[in-house]
PDB file of C-alpha atoms in Angstrom:
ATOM      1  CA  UNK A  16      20.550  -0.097 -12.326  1.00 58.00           C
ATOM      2  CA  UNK A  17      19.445  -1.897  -8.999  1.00 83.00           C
ATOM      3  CA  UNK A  18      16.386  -3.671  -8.762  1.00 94.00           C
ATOM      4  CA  UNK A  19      13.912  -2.377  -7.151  1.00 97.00           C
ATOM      5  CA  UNK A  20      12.800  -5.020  -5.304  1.00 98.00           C
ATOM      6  CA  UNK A  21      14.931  -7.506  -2.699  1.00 98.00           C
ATOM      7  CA  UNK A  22      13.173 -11.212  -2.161  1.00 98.00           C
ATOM      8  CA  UNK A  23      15.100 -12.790   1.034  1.00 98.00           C
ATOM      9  CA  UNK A  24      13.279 -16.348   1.551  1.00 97.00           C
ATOM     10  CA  UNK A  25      13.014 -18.350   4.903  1.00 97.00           C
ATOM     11  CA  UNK A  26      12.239 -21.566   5.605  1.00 97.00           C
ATOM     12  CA  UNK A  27       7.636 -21.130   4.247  1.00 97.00           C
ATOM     13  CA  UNK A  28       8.110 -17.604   4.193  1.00 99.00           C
ATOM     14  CA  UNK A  29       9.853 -14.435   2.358  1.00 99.00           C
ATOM     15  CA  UNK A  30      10.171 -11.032   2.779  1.00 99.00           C
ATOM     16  CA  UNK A  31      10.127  -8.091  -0.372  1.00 99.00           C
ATOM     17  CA  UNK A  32      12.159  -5.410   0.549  1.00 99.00           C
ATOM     18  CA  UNK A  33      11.141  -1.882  -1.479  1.00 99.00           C
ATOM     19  CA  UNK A  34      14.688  -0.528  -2.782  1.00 98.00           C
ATOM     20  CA  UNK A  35      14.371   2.526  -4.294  1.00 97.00           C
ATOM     21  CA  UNK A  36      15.048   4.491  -0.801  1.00 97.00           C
ATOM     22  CA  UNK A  37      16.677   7.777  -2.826  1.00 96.00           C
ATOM     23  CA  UNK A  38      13.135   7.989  -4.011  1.00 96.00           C
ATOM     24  CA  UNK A  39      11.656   7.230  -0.799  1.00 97.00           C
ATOM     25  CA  UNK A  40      10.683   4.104  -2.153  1.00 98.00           C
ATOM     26  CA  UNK A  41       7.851   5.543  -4.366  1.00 96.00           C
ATOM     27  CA  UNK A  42       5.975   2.832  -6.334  1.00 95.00           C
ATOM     28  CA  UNK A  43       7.174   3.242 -10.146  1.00 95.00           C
ATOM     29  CA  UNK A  44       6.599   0.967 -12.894  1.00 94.00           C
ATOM     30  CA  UNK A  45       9.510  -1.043 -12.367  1.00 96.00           C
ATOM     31  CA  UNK A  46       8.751  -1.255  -8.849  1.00 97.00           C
ATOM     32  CA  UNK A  47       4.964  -2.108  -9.122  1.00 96.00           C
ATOM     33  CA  UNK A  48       5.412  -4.663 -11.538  1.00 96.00           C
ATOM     34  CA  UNK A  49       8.157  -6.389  -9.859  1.00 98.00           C
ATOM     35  CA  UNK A  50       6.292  -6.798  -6.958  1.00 98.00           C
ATOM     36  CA  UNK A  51       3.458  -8.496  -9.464  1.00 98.00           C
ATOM     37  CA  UNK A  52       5.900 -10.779 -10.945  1.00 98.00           C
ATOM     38  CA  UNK A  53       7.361 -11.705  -7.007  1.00 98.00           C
ATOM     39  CA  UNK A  54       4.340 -12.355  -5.634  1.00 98.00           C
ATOM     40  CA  UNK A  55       3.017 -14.785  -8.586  1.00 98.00           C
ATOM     41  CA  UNK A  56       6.432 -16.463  -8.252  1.00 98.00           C
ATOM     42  CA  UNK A  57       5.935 -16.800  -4.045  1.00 98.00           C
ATOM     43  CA  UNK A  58       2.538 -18.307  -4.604  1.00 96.00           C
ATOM     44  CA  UNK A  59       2.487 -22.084  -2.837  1.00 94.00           C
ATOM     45  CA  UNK A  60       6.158 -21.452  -1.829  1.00 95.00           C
ATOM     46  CA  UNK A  61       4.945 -18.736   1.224  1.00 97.00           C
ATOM     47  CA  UNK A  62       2.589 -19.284   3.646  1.00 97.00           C
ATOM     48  CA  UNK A  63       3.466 -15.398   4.974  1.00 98.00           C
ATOM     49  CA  UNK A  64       5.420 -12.917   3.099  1.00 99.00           C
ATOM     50  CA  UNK A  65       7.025  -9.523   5.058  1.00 99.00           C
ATOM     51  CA  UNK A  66       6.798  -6.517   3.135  1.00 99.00           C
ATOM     52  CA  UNK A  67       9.507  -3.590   4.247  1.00 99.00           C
ATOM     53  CA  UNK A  68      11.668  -1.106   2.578  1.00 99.00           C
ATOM     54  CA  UNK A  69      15.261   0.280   2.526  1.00 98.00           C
ATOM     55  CA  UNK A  70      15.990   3.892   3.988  1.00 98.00           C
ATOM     56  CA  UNK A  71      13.896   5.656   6.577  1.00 97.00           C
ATOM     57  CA  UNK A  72      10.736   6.105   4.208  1.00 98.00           C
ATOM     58  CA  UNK A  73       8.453   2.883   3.872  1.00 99.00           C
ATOM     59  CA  UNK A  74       6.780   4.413   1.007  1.00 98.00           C
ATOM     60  CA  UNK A  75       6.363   8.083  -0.585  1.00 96.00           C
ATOM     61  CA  UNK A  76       3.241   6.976  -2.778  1.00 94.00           C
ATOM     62  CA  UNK A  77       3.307   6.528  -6.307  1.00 89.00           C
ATOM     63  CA  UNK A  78       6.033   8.053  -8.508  1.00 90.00           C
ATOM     64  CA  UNK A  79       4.700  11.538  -9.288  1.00 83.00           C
ATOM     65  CA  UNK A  80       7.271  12.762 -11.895  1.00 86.00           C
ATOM     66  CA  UNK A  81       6.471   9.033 -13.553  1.00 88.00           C
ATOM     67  CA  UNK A  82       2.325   9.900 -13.175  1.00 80.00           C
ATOM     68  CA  UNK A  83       3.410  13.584 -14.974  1.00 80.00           C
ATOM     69  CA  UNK A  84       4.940  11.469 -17.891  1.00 82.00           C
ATOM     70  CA  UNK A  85       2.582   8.672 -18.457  1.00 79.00           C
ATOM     71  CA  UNK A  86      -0.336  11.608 -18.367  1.00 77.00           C
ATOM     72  CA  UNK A  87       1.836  13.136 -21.129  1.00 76.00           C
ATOM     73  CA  UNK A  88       2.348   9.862 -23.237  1.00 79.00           C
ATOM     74  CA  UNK A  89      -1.691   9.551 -23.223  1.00 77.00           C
ATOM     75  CA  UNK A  90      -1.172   6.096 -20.882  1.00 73.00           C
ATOM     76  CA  UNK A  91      -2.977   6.979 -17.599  1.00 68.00           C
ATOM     77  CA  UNK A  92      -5.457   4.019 -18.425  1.00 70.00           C
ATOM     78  CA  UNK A  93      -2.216   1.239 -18.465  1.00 75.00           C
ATOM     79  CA  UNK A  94      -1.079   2.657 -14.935  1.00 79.00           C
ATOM     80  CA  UNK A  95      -3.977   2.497 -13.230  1.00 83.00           C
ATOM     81  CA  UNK A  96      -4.846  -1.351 -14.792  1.00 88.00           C
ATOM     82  CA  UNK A  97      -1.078  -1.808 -13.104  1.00 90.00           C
ATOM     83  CA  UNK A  98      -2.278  -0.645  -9.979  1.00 88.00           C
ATOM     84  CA  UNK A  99      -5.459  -2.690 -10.169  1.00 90.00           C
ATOM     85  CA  UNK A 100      -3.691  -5.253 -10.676  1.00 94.00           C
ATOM     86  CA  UNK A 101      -0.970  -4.951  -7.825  1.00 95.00           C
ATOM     87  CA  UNK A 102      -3.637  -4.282  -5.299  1.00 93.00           C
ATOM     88  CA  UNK A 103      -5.788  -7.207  -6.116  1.00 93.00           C
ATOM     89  CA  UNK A 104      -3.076  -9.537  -6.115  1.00 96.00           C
ATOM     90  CA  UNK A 105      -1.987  -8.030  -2.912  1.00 96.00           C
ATOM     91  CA  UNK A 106      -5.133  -8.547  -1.380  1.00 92.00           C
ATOM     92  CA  UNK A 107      -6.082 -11.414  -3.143  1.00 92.00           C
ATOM     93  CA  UNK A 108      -2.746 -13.441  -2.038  1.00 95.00           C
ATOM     94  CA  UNK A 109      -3.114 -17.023  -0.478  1.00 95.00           C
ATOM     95  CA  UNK A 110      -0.187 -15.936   1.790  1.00 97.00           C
ATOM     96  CA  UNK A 111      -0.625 -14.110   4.547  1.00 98.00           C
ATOM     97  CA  UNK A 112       0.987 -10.528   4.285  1.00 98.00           C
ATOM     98  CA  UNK A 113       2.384  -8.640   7.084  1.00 99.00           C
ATOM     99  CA  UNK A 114       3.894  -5.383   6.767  1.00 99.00           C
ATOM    100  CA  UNK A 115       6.604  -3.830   8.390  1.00 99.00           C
ATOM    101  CA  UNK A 116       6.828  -0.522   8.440  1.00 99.00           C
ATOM    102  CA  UNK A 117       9.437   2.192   9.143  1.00 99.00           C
ATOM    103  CA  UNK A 118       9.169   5.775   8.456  1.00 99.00           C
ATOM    104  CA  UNK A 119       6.336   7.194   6.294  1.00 98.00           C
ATOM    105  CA  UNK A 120       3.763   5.528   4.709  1.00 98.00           C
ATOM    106  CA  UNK A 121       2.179   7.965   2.298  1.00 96.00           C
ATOM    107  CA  UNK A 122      -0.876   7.733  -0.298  1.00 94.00           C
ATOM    108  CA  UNK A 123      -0.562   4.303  -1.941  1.00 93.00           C
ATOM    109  CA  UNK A 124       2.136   3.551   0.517  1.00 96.00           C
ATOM    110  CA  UNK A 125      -0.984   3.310   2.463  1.00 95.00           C
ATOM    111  CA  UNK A 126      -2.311   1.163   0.415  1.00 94.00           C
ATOM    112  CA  UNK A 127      -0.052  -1.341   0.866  1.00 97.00           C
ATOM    113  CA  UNK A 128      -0.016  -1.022   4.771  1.00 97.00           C
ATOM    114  CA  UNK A 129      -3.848  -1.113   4.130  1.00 95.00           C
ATOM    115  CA  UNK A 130      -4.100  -4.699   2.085  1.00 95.00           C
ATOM    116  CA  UNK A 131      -1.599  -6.694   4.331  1.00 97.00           C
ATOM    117  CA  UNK A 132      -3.197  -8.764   6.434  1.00 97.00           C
ATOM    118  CA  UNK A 133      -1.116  -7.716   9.430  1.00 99.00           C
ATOM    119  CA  UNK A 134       1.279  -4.424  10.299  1.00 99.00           C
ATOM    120  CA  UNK A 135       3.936  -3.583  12.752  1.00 99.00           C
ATOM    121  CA  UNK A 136       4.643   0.091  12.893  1.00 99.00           C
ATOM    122  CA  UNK A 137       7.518   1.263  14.574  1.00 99.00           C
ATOM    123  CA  UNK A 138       6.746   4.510  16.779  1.00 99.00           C
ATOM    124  CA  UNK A 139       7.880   6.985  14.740  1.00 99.00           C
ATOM    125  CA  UNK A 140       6.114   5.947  11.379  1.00 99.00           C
ATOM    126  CA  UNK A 141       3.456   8.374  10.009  1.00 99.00           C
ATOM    127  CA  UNK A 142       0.662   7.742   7.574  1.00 98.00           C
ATOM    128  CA  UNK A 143      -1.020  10.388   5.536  1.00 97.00           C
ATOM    129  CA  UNK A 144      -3.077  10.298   2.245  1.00 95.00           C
ATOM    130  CA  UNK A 145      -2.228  13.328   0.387  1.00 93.00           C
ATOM    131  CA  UNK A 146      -4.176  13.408  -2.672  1.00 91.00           C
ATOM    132  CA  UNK A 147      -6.956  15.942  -1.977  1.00 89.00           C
ATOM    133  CA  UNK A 148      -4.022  18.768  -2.247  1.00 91.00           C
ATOM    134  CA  UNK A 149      -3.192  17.373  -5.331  1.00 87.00           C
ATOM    135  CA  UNK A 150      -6.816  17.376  -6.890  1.00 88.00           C
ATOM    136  CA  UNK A 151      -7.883  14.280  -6.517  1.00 88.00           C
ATOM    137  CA  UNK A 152      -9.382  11.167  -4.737  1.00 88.00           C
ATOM    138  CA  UNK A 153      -7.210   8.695  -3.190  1.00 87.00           C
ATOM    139  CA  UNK A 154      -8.809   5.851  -5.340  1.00 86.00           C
ATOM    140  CA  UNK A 155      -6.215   3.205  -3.753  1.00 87.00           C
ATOM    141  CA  UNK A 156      -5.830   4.023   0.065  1.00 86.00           C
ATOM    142  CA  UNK A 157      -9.494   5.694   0.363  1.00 87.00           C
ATOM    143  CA  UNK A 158     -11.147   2.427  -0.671  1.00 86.00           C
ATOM    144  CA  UNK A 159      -8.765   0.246   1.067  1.00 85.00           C
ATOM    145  CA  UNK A 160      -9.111   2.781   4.640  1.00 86.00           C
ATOM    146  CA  UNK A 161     -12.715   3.216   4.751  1.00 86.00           C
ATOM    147  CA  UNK A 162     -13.787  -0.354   5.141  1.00 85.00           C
ATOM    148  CA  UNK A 163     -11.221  -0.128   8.483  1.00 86.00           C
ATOM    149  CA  UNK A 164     -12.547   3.317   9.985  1.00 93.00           C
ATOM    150  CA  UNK A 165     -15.268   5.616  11.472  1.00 93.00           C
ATOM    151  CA  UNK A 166     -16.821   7.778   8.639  1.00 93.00           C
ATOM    152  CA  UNK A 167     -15.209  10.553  10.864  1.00 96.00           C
ATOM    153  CA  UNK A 168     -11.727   9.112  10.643  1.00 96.00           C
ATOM    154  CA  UNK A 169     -11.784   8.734   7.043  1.00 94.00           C
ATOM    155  CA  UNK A 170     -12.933  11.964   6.924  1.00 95.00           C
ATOM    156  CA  UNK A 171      -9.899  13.624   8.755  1.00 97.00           C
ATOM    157  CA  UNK A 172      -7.748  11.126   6.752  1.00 95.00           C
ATOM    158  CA  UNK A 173      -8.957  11.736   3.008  1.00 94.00           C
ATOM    159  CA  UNK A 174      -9.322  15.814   3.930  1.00 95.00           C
ATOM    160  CA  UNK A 175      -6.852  16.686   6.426  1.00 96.00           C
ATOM    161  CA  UNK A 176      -3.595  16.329   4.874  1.00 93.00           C
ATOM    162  CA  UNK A 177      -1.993  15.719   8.093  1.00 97.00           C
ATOM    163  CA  UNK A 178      -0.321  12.480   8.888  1.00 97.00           C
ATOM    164  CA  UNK A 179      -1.350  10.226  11.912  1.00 98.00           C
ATOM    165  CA  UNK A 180       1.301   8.894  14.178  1.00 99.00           C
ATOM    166  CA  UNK A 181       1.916   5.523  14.668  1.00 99.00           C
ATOM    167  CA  UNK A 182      -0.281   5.387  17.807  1.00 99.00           C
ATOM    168  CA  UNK A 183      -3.332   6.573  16.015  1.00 98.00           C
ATOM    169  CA  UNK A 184      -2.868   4.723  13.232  1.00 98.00           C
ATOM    170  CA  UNK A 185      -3.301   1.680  15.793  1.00 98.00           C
ATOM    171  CA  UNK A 186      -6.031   3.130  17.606  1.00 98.00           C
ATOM    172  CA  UNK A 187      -7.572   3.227  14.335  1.00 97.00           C
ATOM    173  CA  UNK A 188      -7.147  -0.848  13.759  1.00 96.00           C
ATOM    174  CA  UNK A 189      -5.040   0.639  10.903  1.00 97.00           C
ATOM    175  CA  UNK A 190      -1.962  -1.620  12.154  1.00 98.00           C
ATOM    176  CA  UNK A 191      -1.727  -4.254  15.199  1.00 98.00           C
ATOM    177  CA  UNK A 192       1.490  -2.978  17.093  1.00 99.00           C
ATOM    178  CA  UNK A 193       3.729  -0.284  17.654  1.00 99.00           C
ATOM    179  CA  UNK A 194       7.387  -0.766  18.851  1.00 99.00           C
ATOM    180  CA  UNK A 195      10.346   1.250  19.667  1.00 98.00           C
ATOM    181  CA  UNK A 196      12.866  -1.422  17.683  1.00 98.00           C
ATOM    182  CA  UNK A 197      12.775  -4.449  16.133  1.00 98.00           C
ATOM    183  CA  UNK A 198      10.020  -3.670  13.404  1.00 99.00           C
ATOM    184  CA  UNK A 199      11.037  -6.474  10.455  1.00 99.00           C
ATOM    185  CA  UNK A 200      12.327  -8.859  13.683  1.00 99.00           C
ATOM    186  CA  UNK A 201       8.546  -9.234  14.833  1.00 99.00           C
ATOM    187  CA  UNK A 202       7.396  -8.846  11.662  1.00 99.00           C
ATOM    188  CA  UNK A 203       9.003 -11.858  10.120  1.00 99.00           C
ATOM    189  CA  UNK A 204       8.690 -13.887  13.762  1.00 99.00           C
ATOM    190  CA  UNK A 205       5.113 -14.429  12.885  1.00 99.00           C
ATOM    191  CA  UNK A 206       6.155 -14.908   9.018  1.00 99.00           C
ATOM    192  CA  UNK A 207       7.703 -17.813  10.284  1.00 98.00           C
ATOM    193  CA  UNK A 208       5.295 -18.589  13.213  1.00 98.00           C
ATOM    194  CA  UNK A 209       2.573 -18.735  10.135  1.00 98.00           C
ATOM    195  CA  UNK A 210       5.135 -20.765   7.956  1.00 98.00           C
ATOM    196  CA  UNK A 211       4.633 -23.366  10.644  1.00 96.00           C
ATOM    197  CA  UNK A 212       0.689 -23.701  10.152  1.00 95.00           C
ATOM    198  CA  UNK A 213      -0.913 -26.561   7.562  1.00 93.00           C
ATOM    199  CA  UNK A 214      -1.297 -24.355   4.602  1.00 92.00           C
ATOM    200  CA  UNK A 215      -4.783 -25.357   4.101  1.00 91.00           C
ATOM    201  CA  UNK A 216      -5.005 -23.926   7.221  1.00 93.00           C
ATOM    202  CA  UNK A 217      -3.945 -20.573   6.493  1.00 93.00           C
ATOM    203  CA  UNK A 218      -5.882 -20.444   3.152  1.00 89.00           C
ATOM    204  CA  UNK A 219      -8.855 -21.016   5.185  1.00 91.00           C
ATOM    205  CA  UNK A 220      -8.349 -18.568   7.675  1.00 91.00           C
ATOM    206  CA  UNK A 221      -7.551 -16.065   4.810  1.00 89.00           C
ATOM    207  CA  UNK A 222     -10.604 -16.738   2.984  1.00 86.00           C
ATOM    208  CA  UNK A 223     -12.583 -16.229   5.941  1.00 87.00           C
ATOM    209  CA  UNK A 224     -11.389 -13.105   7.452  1.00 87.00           C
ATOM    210  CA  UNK A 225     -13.231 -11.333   3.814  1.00 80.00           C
ATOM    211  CA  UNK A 226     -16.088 -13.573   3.434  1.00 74.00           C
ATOM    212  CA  UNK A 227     -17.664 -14.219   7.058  1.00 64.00           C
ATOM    213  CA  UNK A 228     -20.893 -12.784   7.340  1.00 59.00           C
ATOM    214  CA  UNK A 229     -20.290  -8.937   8.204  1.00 55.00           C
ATOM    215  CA  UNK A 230     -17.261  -8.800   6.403  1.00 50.00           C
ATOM    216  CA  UNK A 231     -17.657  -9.668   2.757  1.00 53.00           C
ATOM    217  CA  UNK A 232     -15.892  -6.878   0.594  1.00 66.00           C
ATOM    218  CA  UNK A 233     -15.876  -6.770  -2.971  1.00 74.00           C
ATOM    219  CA  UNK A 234     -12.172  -4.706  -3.447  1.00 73.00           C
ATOM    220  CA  UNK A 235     -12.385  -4.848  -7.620  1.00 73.00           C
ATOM    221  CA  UNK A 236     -15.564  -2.825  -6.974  1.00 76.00           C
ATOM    222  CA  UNK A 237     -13.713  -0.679  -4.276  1.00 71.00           C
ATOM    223  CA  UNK A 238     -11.154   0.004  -6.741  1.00 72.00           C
ATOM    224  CA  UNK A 239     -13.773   0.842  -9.657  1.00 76.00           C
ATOM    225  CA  UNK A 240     -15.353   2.872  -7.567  1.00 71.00           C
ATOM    226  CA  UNK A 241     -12.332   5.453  -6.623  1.00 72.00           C
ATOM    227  CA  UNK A 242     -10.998   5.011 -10.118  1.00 76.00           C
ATOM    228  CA  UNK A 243     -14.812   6.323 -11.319  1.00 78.00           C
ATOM    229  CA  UNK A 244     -14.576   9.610  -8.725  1.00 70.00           C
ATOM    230  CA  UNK A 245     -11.449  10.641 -10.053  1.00 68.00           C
ATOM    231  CA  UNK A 246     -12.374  10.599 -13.627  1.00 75.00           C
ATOM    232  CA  UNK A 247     -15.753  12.259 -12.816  1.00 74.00           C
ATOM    233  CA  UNK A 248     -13.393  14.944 -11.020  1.00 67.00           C
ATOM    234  CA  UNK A 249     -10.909  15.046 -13.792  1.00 72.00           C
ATOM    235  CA  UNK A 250     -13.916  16.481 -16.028  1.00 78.00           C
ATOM    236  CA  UNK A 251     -15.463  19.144 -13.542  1.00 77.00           C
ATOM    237  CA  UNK A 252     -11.696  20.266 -12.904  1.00 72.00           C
ATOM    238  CA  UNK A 253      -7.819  20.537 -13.805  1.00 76.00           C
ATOM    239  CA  UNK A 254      -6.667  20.599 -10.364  1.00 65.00           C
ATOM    240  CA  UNK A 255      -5.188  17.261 -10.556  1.00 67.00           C
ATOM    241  CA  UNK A 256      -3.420  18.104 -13.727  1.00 73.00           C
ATOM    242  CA  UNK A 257      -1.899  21.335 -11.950  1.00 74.00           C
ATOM    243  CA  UNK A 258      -0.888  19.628  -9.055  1.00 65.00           C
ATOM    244  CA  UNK A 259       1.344  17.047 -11.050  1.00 61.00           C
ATOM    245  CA  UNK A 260       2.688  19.312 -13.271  1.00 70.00           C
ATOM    246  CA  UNK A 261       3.725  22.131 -10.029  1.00 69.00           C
ATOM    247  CA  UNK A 262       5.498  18.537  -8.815  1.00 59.00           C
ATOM    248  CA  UNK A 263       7.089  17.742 -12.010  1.00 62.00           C
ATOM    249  CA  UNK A 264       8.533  21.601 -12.086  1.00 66.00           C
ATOM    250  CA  UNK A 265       9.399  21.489  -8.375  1.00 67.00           C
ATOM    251  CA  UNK A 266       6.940  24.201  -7.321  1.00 62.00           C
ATOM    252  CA  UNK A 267       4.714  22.270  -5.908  1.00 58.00           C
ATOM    253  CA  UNK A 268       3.584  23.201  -2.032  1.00 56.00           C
ATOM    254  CA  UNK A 269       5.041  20.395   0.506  1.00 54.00           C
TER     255      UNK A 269
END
């Protein structure tokens, strides 16, 4: 099998490349937790890290057919502490993440666009968050959008199931730049322009772009929070449970 994840280091910096492009790139187990295990491994050997994928998808979301399972197996509570625990140490990284992405960027696809610390979108990336047709919150990219938008555009973006261009998406502050070419080029020219910078440098600047007054977030909280709505919907309804399952049998609507 091939991994799932590519690490390609530079000279204070690396880039993870998402390889699982037949599935879009889709965040699976395998995927998720090799993404844990590369970023604790990167940690005071990056200053910046890239994050991009293989194929024309950046990322699908999370594996649905794998969700379908681990709801059968009774482990629902074991993925989401994996997803906790990806998103926290994405967020929570002293390097400074910048991601580079090409082609969609859906649910928690968003979420890792979301908890870099810089994007680069090339024009013809999209960005959706799906999960309200599928019964549910989205307990990753919702609490990871909202800090970053108008109550109005998280709105449209949490109900609408439409995706936002590239354009929009930067209109929205949800990435810095759009570009017709050259998406991981740029991407990993200010990997290596950061590389360059005293590292006590960059932690500082990192610690202060979440904790100046104005801007202090508390994520684990964010992440509670979503993770509480869609348990409090799980017991008012099954539509969640239908959606995966039409997915899992193919009938689901696209």
């Amino acid at each position: 099998m091939d991994a799932p994840l590519a690490i390609t280091r530079g000279e204070g910096w690396a880039r993870l490349t998402l390889q699982r492009s037949k599935k879009r790139n889709a965040l699976n187990r395998a995927l998720r937790l090799a993404l844990i295990d590369a970023l604790e491994a990167l940690e005071g050997q990056a200053r910046a890290i890239v994050i991009d994928a293989e194929g024309p998808a950046f990322c699908a979301g999370l594996d649905l057919k794998e969700r379908e399972a681990d709801k059968a197996a009774g482990n629902m509570t074991g993925a989401d502490e994996e997803w906790r625990r990806l998103v926290l140490a994405l967020r929570g990284h002293p390097a400074v993440l910048i991601a580079a992405v090409e082609g969609m960027a859906i649910g928690a696809g968003m979420t890792l666009v979301n908890v870099a610390d810089l994007a680069i979108a090339h024009r013809d990336a999209t960005f959706a968050l799906p999960e309200a047709r599928l019964g549910s919150y989205a307990s990753l990219s919702g609490p990871t959008s909202q800090p970053e938008l108008t109550r109005k555009q998280a709105a449209f973006l949490l109900l609408s199931d439409e995706r936002l261009d590239a354009a929009t998406a930067c209109g929205w502050g949800l990435v810095n730049e759009v570009r017709d070419d050259g998406v991981v080029a740029r991407a990993e020219q200010l990997a290596a322009r950061v590389a360059g910078y005293d590292p006590a440098v960059v932690t500082a600047i990192k610690r202060a772009l979440d904790a100046a007054p104005g801007a202090e977030r508390n994520l684990a909280a964010s992440l509670a929070f979503g993770r509480e709505v869609n348990r409090a919907l799980r017991r008012t309804t099954d539509a969640a449970d239908r959606a995966l399952a039409a997915f899992a049998s193919g009938t689901a609507r696209s």
